[in-house]
Short mmCIF file of C-alpha atoms in Angstrom, two decimals:
data_model
loop_
_atom_site.label_atom_id
_atom_site.label_comp_id
_atom_site.label_asym_id
_atom_site.label_seq_id
_atom_site.Cartn_x
_atom_site.Cartn_y
_atom_site.Cartn_z
CA MET C 1 5.13 13.63 -15.83
CA THR C 2 8.35 15.19 -14.61
CA GLN C 3 8.94 18.89 -15.03
CA ALA C 4 11.75 21.32 -14.35
CA PRO C 5 11.93 22.47 -10.71
CA ALA C 6 9.75 25.52 -10.04
CA ARG C 7 11.45 28.72 -8.98
CA LEU C 8 10.14 30.20 -5.75
CA SER C 9 10.77 33.77 -4.69
CA PRO C 10 14.11 33.86 -2.84
CA LEU C 11 14.35 34.96 0.77
CA PRO C 12 15.70 38.49 1.20
CA SER C 13 19.38 38.93 1.91
CA GLY C 14 20.61 40.38 5.19
CA ARG C 15 18.79 37.86 7.37
CA ILE C 16 20.40 37.05 10.72
CA GLU C 17 20.30 33.33 9.91
CA GLU C 18 22.94 33.94 7.24
CA ARG C 19 25.49 34.58 10.00
CA PHE C 20 25.31 31.03 11.34
CA GLU C 21 27.80 28.39 10.27
CA ASP C 22 26.59 24.91 9.37
CA LYS C 23 26.76 22.60 12.37
CA ASN C 24 27.22 19.55 10.13
CA PRO C 25 28.67 20.72 6.80
CA LEU C 26 27.90 18.83 3.62
CA TYR C 27 30.28 15.90 3.13
CA THR C 28 32.69 15.88 0.24
CA GLU C 29 32.60 12.79 -1.96
CA ALA C 30 35.71 11.40 -0.26
CA GLU C 31 34.30 12.02 3.23
CA ALA C 32 31.01 10.35 2.34
CA PHE C 33 32.81 7.35 0.81
CA ALA C 34 34.97 6.89 3.92
CA GLU C 35 32.05 7.18 6.34
CA ALA C 36 29.83 4.86 4.26
CA ASN C 37 32.51 2.18 4.38
CA ARG C 38 32.36 2.16 8.19
CA CYS C 39 28.79 0.82 8.03
CA LEU C 40 28.37 -2.87 8.92
CA TYR C 41 25.16 -3.20 6.81
CA CYS C 42 23.41 -5.03 9.63
CA VAL C 43 20.88 -7.62 8.54
CA ASP C 44 18.41 -6.71 11.30
CA ALA C 45 19.30 -2.99 10.95
CA PRO C 46 18.08 -1.35 14.18
CA CYS C 47 18.52 2.03 12.46
CA ILE C 48 15.63 1.23 10.09
CA LYS C 49 13.32 0.40 12.99
CA ALA C 50 14.21 3.73 14.62
CA CYS C 51 13.29 5.76 11.51
CA PRO C 52 9.62 6.85 11.45
CA THR C 53 9.67 6.66 7.63
CA ALA C 54 11.54 3.30 7.62
CA ILE C 55 14.27 4.37 5.18
CA ASP C 56 16.39 1.37 4.17
CA ILE C 57 19.50 2.92 5.69
CA PRO C 58 22.02 0.10 5.12
CA THR C 59 21.02 -0.10 1.45
CA PHE C 60 21.43 3.60 0.73
CA ILE C 61 24.75 3.68 2.59
CA ARG C 62 26.02 0.67 0.62
CA LYS C 63 25.08 2.45 -2.59
CA ILE C 64 27.12 5.47 -1.54
CA ALA C 65 30.07 3.19 -0.80
CA THR C 66 29.81 1.67 -4.26
CA GLY C 67 29.48 4.97 -6.09
CA GLN C 68 25.73 4.69 -6.79
CA VAL C 69 24.72 8.07 -5.41
CA LYS C 70 21.60 8.33 -7.60
CA GLY C 71 20.41 4.95 -6.39
CA ALA C 72 21.13 5.99 -2.80
CA ALA C 73 19.00 9.09 -3.24
CA ARG C 74 16.15 7.07 -4.77
CA THR C 75 16.22 4.69 -1.81
CA ILE C 76 15.96 7.61 0.60
CA LEU C 77 13.37 9.65 -1.27
CA THR C 78 11.07 6.72 -2.02
CA ALA C 79 10.64 6.32 1.73
CA ASN C 80 10.88 10.02 2.61
CA LEU C 81 10.38 12.73 -0.01
CA LEU C 82 11.86 15.26 2.41
CA GLY C 83 15.00 13.18 2.85
CA GLN C 84 17.30 16.15 2.41
CA SER C 85 15.82 18.29 5.18
CA CYS C 86 15.44 15.29 7.46
CA GLY C 87 19.12 14.52 6.89
CA GLN C 88 19.90 17.97 8.24
CA ALA C 89 17.21 18.52 10.86
CA CYS C 90 16.35 15.07 12.24
CA PRO C 91 17.48 14.37 15.82
CA VAL C 92 19.44 11.35 14.61
CA GLU C 93 21.03 11.09 18.06
CA VAL C 94 17.72 9.74 19.41
CA LEU C 95 16.52 8.05 16.21
CA CYS C 96 18.57 6.11 13.63
CA ALA C 97 22.11 6.95 14.79
CA GLY C 98 21.00 6.55 18.37
CA ASP C 99 20.23 2.89 17.63
CA CYS C 100 23.40 2.22 15.62
CA VAL C 101 25.14 -0.92 16.89
CA TYR C 102 28.39 1.02 17.27
CA ASN C 103 26.91 2.76 20.33
CA ALA C 104 26.87 -0.50 22.26
CA TRP C 105 30.60 -0.89 21.59
CA GLY C 106 31.45 2.60 22.78
CA ARG C 107 32.32 3.73 19.24
CA GLU C 108 31.07 6.67 17.20
CA PRO C 109 27.81 5.75 15.42
CA ILE C 110 27.52 6.06 11.67
CA ALA C 111 26.76 9.67 10.66
CA ILE C 112 23.50 8.64 9.01
CA GLY C 113 22.07 12.14 8.76
CA ARG C 114 25.12 13.55 7.01
CA LEU C 115 25.27 10.61 4.61
CA GLN C 116 21.58 11.04 3.84
CA ARG C 117 22.02 14.74 3.11
CA TYR C 118 25.04 14.03 0.92
CA ALA C 119 23.26 11.39 -1.15
CA VAL C 120 20.22 13.57 -1.86
CA GLU C 121 22.11 16.78 -2.57
CA ALA C 122 24.73 15.07 -4.73
CA ALA C 123 22.11 13.22 -6.78
CA LEU C 124 19.86 16.24 -7.31
CA ALA C 125 22.87 18.34 -8.33
CA LYS C 126 23.51 15.85 -11.14
CA GLY C 127 19.87 15.83 -12.25
CA PRO C 128 16.52 16.34 -10.49
CA ALA C 129 14.57 13.78 -12.53
CA LEU C 130 14.78 10.87 -10.11
CA PHE C 131 11.11 9.85 -10.41
CA ARG C 132 8.40 9.86 -13.06
CA ALA C 133 4.77 10.57 -12.20
CA LYS C 134 2.06 8.22 -13.38
CA PRO C 135 -0.45 9.37 -16.03
CA PRO C 136 -3.04 11.94 -14.86
CA THR C 137 -6.03 10.45 -13.06
CA GLY C 138 -8.31 13.47 -13.35
CA ARG C 139 -8.57 13.59 -9.56
CA SER C 140 -7.35 16.42 -7.34
CA ALA C 141 -6.60 17.07 -3.68
CA ALA C 142 -6.36 20.30 -1.70
CA LEU C 143 -3.67 20.55 0.94
CA VAL C 144 -4.12 23.21 3.60
CA GLY C 145 -0.83 24.61 4.85
CA ALA C 146 2.52 24.43 3.07
CA GLY C 147 4.50 22.77 5.84
CA PRO C 148 6.35 19.44 5.72
CA ALA C 149 3.24 17.24 6.04
CA SER C 150 1.38 18.91 3.17
CA ILE C 151 4.49 19.12 0.99
CA ALA C 152 5.21 15.41 1.39
CA ALA C 153 1.57 14.44 0.86
CA ALA C 154 1.38 16.58 -2.28
CA GLY C 155 4.50 14.93 -3.67
CA TYR C 156 3.24 11.40 -3.11
CA LEU C 157 -0.17 12.24 -4.59
CA ALA C 158 1.38 13.90 -7.64
CA LEU C 159 3.52 10.84 -8.30
CA GLU C 160 0.32 8.81 -8.42
CA GLY C 161 -1.01 11.10 -11.16
CA HIS C 162 -3.30 13.28 -9.04
CA ARG C 163 -3.41 17.06 -9.15
CA ALA C 164 -2.38 18.62 -5.81
CA VAL C 165 -3.07 22.23 -4.87
CA ILE C 166 -1.39 23.58 -1.71
CA TYR C 167 -3.03 26.55 0.03
CA GLU C 168 -0.76 28.56 2.33
CA ARG C 169 -1.84 31.68 4.23
CA LYS C 170 1.68 33.10 4.58
CA ALA C 171 3.71 34.65 1.80
CA ILE C 172 6.65 32.33 2.48
CA PRO C 173 5.90 28.60 2.07
CA GLY C 174 7.59 25.66 3.75
CA GLY C 175 6.26 25.91 7.29
CA LEU C 176 8.65 24.63 9.94
CA ASN C 177 11.31 23.67 7.41
CA THR C 178 11.65 27.19 6.05
CA LEU C 179 10.80 29.26 9.11
CA GLY C 180 11.37 27.15 12.21
CA ILE C 181 14.45 24.95 11.99
CA ALA C 182 17.53 26.29 13.76
CA PRO C 183 19.74 28.01 11.16
CA TYR C 184 22.86 26.14 12.27
CA LYS C 185 21.03 22.98 11.11
CA MET C 186 19.34 24.20 7.94
CA LYS C 187 18.85 27.57 6.26
CA GLY C 188 15.56 28.75 4.83
CA HIS C 189 16.82 28.84 1.25
CA GLU C 190 17.78 25.16 1.52
CA ALA C 191 14.21 24.31 2.55
CA LEU C 192 12.84 26.28 -0.40
CA ARG C 193 15.19 24.46 -2.76
CA GLU C 194 13.83 21.13 -1.52
CA LEU C 195 10.26 22.42 -1.93
CA GLU C 196 11.05 23.45 -5.51
CA TRP C 197 12.13 19.88 -6.22
CA VAL C 198 8.93 18.42 -4.75
CA LEU C 199 6.87 20.82 -6.86
CA SER C 200 8.60 19.38 -9.94
CA LEU C 201 7.38 15.84 -9.27
CA GLY C 202 4.04 16.25 -11.01
CA ASP C 203 0.93 18.41 -11.21
CA ILE C 204 1.39 20.45 -8.02
CA GLU C 205 0.29 24.05 -7.62
CA LEU C 206 1.31 26.25 -4.69
CA ARG C 207 -0.98 29.14 -3.78
CA THR C 208 0.40 31.46 -1.10
CA GLY C 209 -1.46 34.24 0.66
CA VAL C 210 -4.66 32.18 0.79
CA SER C 211 -6.48 31.53 4.07
CA VAL C 212 -8.98 28.69 4.40
CA VAL C 213 -11.93 29.82 6.53
CA GLU C 214 -15.48 28.81 7.37
CA GLU C 215 -17.01 31.72 5.47
CA ALA C 216 -14.98 33.63 2.87
CA THR C 217 -15.64 37.36 3.28
CA ALA C 218 -12.42 38.98 2.07
CA PRO C 219 -9.91 38.69 -0.77
CA GLY C 220 -7.39 35.93 -0.16
CA GLU C 221 -9.90 33.73 1.63
CA ILE C 222 -11.52 30.49 0.48
CA ALA C 223 -14.30 28.66 2.31
CA ALA C 224 -13.79 25.08 3.47
CA ARG C 225 -16.89 23.92 1.62
CA ASP C 226 -15.53 25.42 -1.61
CA LEU C 227 -12.37 23.34 -1.24
CA LEU C 228 -14.51 20.22 -0.95
CA ALA C 229 -16.53 21.30 -3.97
CA GLU C 230 -13.41 21.88 -6.09
CA HIS C 231 -11.38 18.86 -4.99
CA ASP C 232 -11.91 15.16 -4.40
CA ALA C 233 -10.08 15.14 -1.08
CA VAL C 234 -8.57 17.58 1.42
CA PHE C 235 -5.48 17.18 3.60
CA LEU C 236 -5.06 19.38 6.68
CA GLY C 237 -1.40 20.06 7.41
CA LEU C 238 -2.07 22.95 9.75
CA GLY C 239 0.93 22.78 12.05
CA LEU C 240 0.63 24.62 15.35
CA GLY C 241 -0.58 28.08 16.29
CA ASP C 242 0.83 31.07 18.12
CA ASP C 243 3.28 30.92 21.01
CA ALA C 244 1.73 30.53 24.46
CA ARG C 245 2.03 33.39 26.92
CA LEU C 246 3.29 33.45 30.50
CA GLY C 247 0.47 35.60 31.90
CA ILE C 248 2.74 37.59 34.25
CA PRO C 249 3.14 41.33 34.90
CA GLY C 250 5.41 43.13 32.46
CA GLU C 251 4.98 40.57 29.69
CA ASP C 252 3.28 42.97 27.30
CA GLY C 253 5.53 45.27 25.32
CA GLU C 254 8.76 45.24 23.38
CA GLY C 255 11.57 42.92 24.39
CA VAL C 256 9.33 39.93 25.16
CA VAL C 257 8.88 37.56 22.23
CA GLY C 258 7.36 34.18 21.49
CA ALA C 259 10.19 31.80 20.63
CA THR C 260 8.79 30.45 17.36
CA ALA C 261 7.82 33.94 16.17
CA PHE C 262 11.34 35.14 16.99
CA ILE C 263 12.98 32.23 15.15
CA GLU C 264 10.78 32.92 12.12
CA ARG C 265 11.93 36.54 12.01
CA LEU C 266 15.55 35.51 12.54
CA LYS C 267 15.28 33.21 9.51
CA ALA C 268 13.23 35.40 7.17
CA ASP C 269 13.11 39.06 8.22
CA PRO C 270 16.19 41.17 7.39
CA ARG C 271 14.76 44.00 9.51
CA LEU C 272 15.27 42.07 12.76
CA GLU C 273 18.10 43.47 14.87
CA VAL C 274 19.63 42.04 18.05
CA THR C 275 22.53 44.47 18.30
CA GLY C 276 21.15 46.05 21.49
CA VAL C 277 20.67 42.73 23.27
CA ARG C 278 23.44 41.68 25.67
CA ARG C 279 21.54 39.31 27.95
CA ALA C 280 18.55 37.08 27.30
CA ALA C 281 16.30 34.80 29.32
CA VAL C 282 14.64 31.89 27.55
CA VAL C 283 11.66 30.40 29.39
CA GLY C 284 10.95 26.72 28.75
CA GLY C 285 12.50 23.27 28.68
CA GLY C 286 11.58 21.87 25.27
CA ASN C 287 13.54 21.71 22.05
CA THR C 288 12.27 25.08 20.86
CA ALA C 289 13.61 26.69 24.03
CA LEU C 290 16.96 24.97 23.53
CA ASP C 291 17.10 26.00 19.88
CA VAL C 292 16.46 29.67 20.53
CA ALA C 293 18.89 29.66 23.47
CA HIS C 294 21.56 28.07 21.28
CA GLU C 295 20.93 30.60 18.49
CA LEU C 296 21.13 33.59 20.82
CA ALA C 297 24.30 32.26 22.44
CA LEU C 298 25.94 31.82 19.04
CA LEU C 299 25.18 35.50 18.39
CA GLY C 300 27.31 36.39 21.41
CA ILE C 301 24.45 37.00 23.83
CA ASP C 302 24.61 35.88 27.47
CA VAL C 303 21.71 33.40 27.72
CA ALA C 304 19.95 31.89 30.72
CA ILE C 305 17.42 29.09 30.21
CA VAL C 306 14.77 29.26 32.94
CA TYR C 307 12.94 25.97 33.47
CA ARG C 308 10.27 25.15 36.06
CA ARG C 309 11.51 21.63 36.72
CA SER C 310 14.85 19.82 36.89
CA GLU C 311 17.20 19.10 34.02
CA ALA C 312 16.28 15.41 34.20
CA GLU C 313 12.63 16.32 33.60
CA MET C 314 13.21 18.46 30.52
CA SER C 315 11.38 17.39 27.39
CA GLY C 316 14.16 18.81 25.22
CA TYR C 317 16.81 16.39 24.00
CA ALA C 318 19.97 16.04 26.08
CA HIS C 319 22.19 16.57 23.04
CA GLU C 320 20.38 19.83 22.25
CA LEU C 321 20.94 21.08 25.81
CA GLU C 322 24.61 20.13 25.56
CA GLY C 323 24.91 22.03 22.29
CA ALA C 324 23.35 25.13 23.85
CA ARG C 325 25.71 24.87 26.79
CA ILE C 326 28.75 24.55 24.54
CA ALA C 327 27.60 27.72 22.78
CA GLY C 328 27.48 29.49 26.16
CA ALA C 329 23.93 29.17 27.49
CA ARG C 330 23.34 28.19 31.11
CA LEU C 331 20.39 26.43 32.74
CA ILE C 332 18.51 27.75 35.77
CA GLU C 333 16.44 24.84 37.09
CA ASN C 334 13.31 24.70 39.22
CA ARG C 335 12.39 28.34 38.72
CA VAL C 336 9.19 29.94 37.49
CA PRO C 337 8.96 33.47 36.06
CA VAL C 338 6.77 35.84 38.05
CA GLU C 339 7.46 39.23 36.43
CA VAL C 340 9.25 40.92 33.57
CA VAL C 341 10.98 43.86 35.21
CA ARG C 342 11.10 46.96 33.03
CA GLU C 343 12.87 50.30 33.17
CA GLY C 344 11.88 53.00 30.73
CA GLY C 345 9.63 50.50 28.99
CA ARG C 346 12.45 48.08 28.19
CA PRO C 347 13.04 44.73 29.97
CA VAL C 348 16.01 44.69 32.32
CA ALA C 349 15.39 41.43 34.17
CA LEU C 350 13.13 38.45 34.61
CA ARG C 351 12.01 37.94 38.20
CA VAL C 352 11.87 34.24 39.06
CA ALA C 353 10.95 32.22 42.11
CA PRO C 354 11.64 28.65 43.24
CA ALA C 355 8.89 26.49 41.77
CA ASP C 356 8.31 24.59 45.02
CA ALA C 357 8.35 27.75 47.12
CA ARG C 358 5.62 29.33 45.01
CA ARG C 359 3.41 26.33 45.61
CA GLU C 360 4.13 25.56 49.24
CA ALA C 361 5.63 28.52 51.11
CA PRO C 362 3.68 31.40 52.66
CA GLN C 363 3.46 34.46 50.40
CA GLY C 364 6.09 36.44 52.26
CA ALA C 365 8.61 33.60 52.25
CA ALA C 366 8.02 32.95 48.56
CA GLN C 367 8.67 36.59 47.72
CA ALA C 368 11.86 36.55 49.77
CA ALA C 369 13.15 33.64 47.71
CA GLU C 370 12.65 35.48 44.41
CA GLU C 371 15.66 36.52 42.36
CA LEU C 372 16.40 38.54 39.24
CA VAL C 373 17.80 37.13 36.02
CA PRO C 374 19.22 40.09 34.05
CA ALA C 375 17.69 40.17 30.58
CA ASP C 376 17.30 42.68 27.75
CA LEU C 377 15.26 40.08 25.86
CA VAL C 378 12.83 37.43 27.13
CA ALA C 379 11.94 34.59 24.76
CA VAL C 380 8.92 32.52 25.79
CA ALA C 381 9.00 28.87 24.69
CA ILE C 382 6.34 27.15 26.77
CA GLY C 383 4.30 25.68 23.93
CA GLN C 384 1.99 26.77 21.14
CA SER C 385 -1.74 27.01 20.68
CA ARG C 386 -3.58 24.62 18.39
CA ALA C 387 -4.61 25.63 14.88
CA THR C 388 -8.19 24.54 15.48
CA ARG C 389 -10.36 27.11 13.69
CA VAL C 390 -9.51 25.88 10.20
CA ALA C 391 -10.07 22.22 11.10
CA LEU C 392 -13.48 22.91 12.59
CA ALA C 393 -14.53 24.67 9.40
CA PHE C 394 -14.84 21.20 7.83
CA GLU C 395 -17.99 19.34 8.82
CA GLY C 396 -17.26 16.14 10.72
CA VAL C 397 -13.72 17.04 11.76
CA ALA C 398 -13.25 16.72 15.51
CA LEU C 399 -10.59 17.69 18.04
CA ASP C 400 -9.44 15.83 21.12
CA ALA C 401 -9.19 17.29 24.62
CA ARG C 402 -5.73 18.72 23.79
CA GLY C 403 -6.94 20.45 20.64
CA ARG C 404 -5.42 17.99 18.17
CA VAL C 405 -7.22 16.86 15.03
CA VAL C 406 -8.68 13.38 15.55
CA VAL C 407 -7.79 10.87 12.83
CA ASP C 408 -7.91 7.14 12.21
CA PRO C 409 -4.25 6.08 12.72
CA ALA C 410 -4.49 3.54 9.88
CA THR C 411 -5.56 6.09 7.26
CA HIS C 412 -5.26 9.53 8.91
CA ARG C 413 -8.82 10.18 7.80
CA THR C 414 -10.85 12.51 10.00
CA GLY C 415 -14.53 12.21 10.82
CA ASN C 416 -15.22 13.63 7.37
CA PRO C 417 -14.60 10.81 4.85
CA ARG C 418 -13.00 13.23 2.36
CA VAL C 419 -10.78 15.08 4.84
CA TYR C 420 -7.42 13.76 6.07
CA SER C 421 -4.80 15.27 8.35
CA GLY C 422 -1.26 14.83 9.60
CA GLY C 423 1.76 16.53 11.14
CA ASP C 424 1.87 18.74 14.21
CA CYS C 425 -1.87 19.47 14.25
CA VAL C 426 -2.40 15.73 14.78
CA ASN C 427 0.65 14.64 16.80
CA GLY C 428 0.91 17.78 18.93
CA GLY C 429 4.36 18.80 17.73
CA LYS C 430 6.92 16.18 16.72
CA GLU C 431 9.73 16.04 14.16
CA VAL C 432 9.65 16.70 10.43
CA VAL C 433 10.19 12.99 9.83
CA ASN C 434 7.02 12.20 11.80
CA ALA C 435 5.07 14.62 9.63
CA VAL C 436 6.36 12.86 6.50
CA ALA C 437 5.47 9.45 7.92
CA GLU C 438 1.91 10.59 8.63
CA ALA C 439 1.66 12.24 5.21
CA LYS C 440 2.60 8.94 3.54
CA ILE C 441 -0.20 7.14 5.37
CA ALA C 442 -2.73 9.82 4.46
CA ALA C 443 -1.57 10.05 0.82
CA ARG C 444 -1.95 6.30 0.37
CA ALA C 445 -5.46 6.35 1.83
CA MET C 446 -6.45 9.42 -0.21
CA HIS C 447 -5.13 7.80 -3.39
CA GLU C 448 -7.05 4.58 -2.78
CA ALA C 449 -10.26 6.42 -1.94
CA MET C 450 -10.05 8.67 -5.00
CA MET C 451 -9.31 5.74 -7.31
CA GLN C 452 -12.22 3.75 -5.89
CA ARG C 453 -14.58 6.65 -6.48
CA ALA C 454 -13.18 6.97 -9.99
CA GLY C 455 -13.75 3.26 -10.60
CA GLY C 456 -10.06 2.61 -11.15
CA ALA C 457 -7.52 0.34 -9.55
CA ALA C 458 -5.58 1.51 -6.53
CA PRO C 459 -2.04 0.12 -6.71
CA GLU C 460 0.48 0.49 -3.96
CA PRO C 461 1.54 4.17 -3.95
CA ALA C 462 5.27 4.55 -4.38
CA PRO C 463 7.50 6.78 -6.48
CA GLN C 464 8.25 5.28 -9.88
CA GLY C 465 11.83 5.32 -11.09
CA SER C 466 12.52 7.14 -14.33
#
């Protein structure tokens, strides 16, 4: 069964993310053709090995070069149903393009991400019916959370003929893709357009404003045991929780924000204003810190990134730091925040101290080494909590010492034989493409288990061409 793409409620206009220009604009047909013809179509294709979803990159690029854009899109989407967003948001510099053989020759690698985006968008613009779902099986799966992992898993299950129901507690679906990706990479409405296409692949229902809990006591809540009673299998695509806090004086109050919460408002809330912000301090050294610093700098704000270790020790990608620097952000290394300084209730500076001095020097000497980083806004990007409460509502589901859902890597099944999981709540916070890769594993295992219980065959799960 293939149906017309569903129409989701559009994001409101006036969002700050609308001000950002596209870092890598969509190729024209001529540009895509020229770039595709640079590819050497390597037999051993190191780019495929570097892709967590193992997209056959040389094949889809060859199809672009020969005018078979629909075939190129099928090649991509069979391996990765979120091929469009991954083409825009994937850190190709450290994945597929980073392993392109051209790098070893000192030449520009193939723009794999841009070609991937072009192929998917061009094909879907001509007609969304690229795949046909198998006949209904009578089986159903619940997917908790409407982020990339659940969306991909729902799509693969629907193509196998299963009913998939996605439960999302927020009003806006899409998770990281809609609300977390830097707007100079991908806008929220583009993520929703991709979600609409996935919803068209088969019998998929999206229920927003529904929280999965241990005991349902209020409208908009559903108990975990009721999900298991209503469905044959459950997939937990919970993502991550709230932003971590610094735990320093002055942190409470306006002007101090969690980085992911701020990015979400920037992408979805037209009421957010940054007109009164001239200087910002971003605390952290990961990719979220670099994203929010880059975004603030592009808005004309003077941005300082405060990191407790050296640049060489940052977990954020080097190319993301370079992009933030080009936009105007600067890095302050080996400093830890000790206080948000306020005047009249508003932040005016972030007091920082040398990381080593705080650990080793006497108290008086450490205080003497402190300095002020002027800031009207402080964005905290030092990690996120784990979304553990929902997972523990399902009997048999366990967490590891770092609060991640424990799964069998071969099937992504939890300790409950009918509950599976994938994405950030399992891997601790990786890329969208990793979430899709884990969703594929889980969807295959869920499909096989449901078919075995139904007494039917369990063929290899893969999208079927129309």
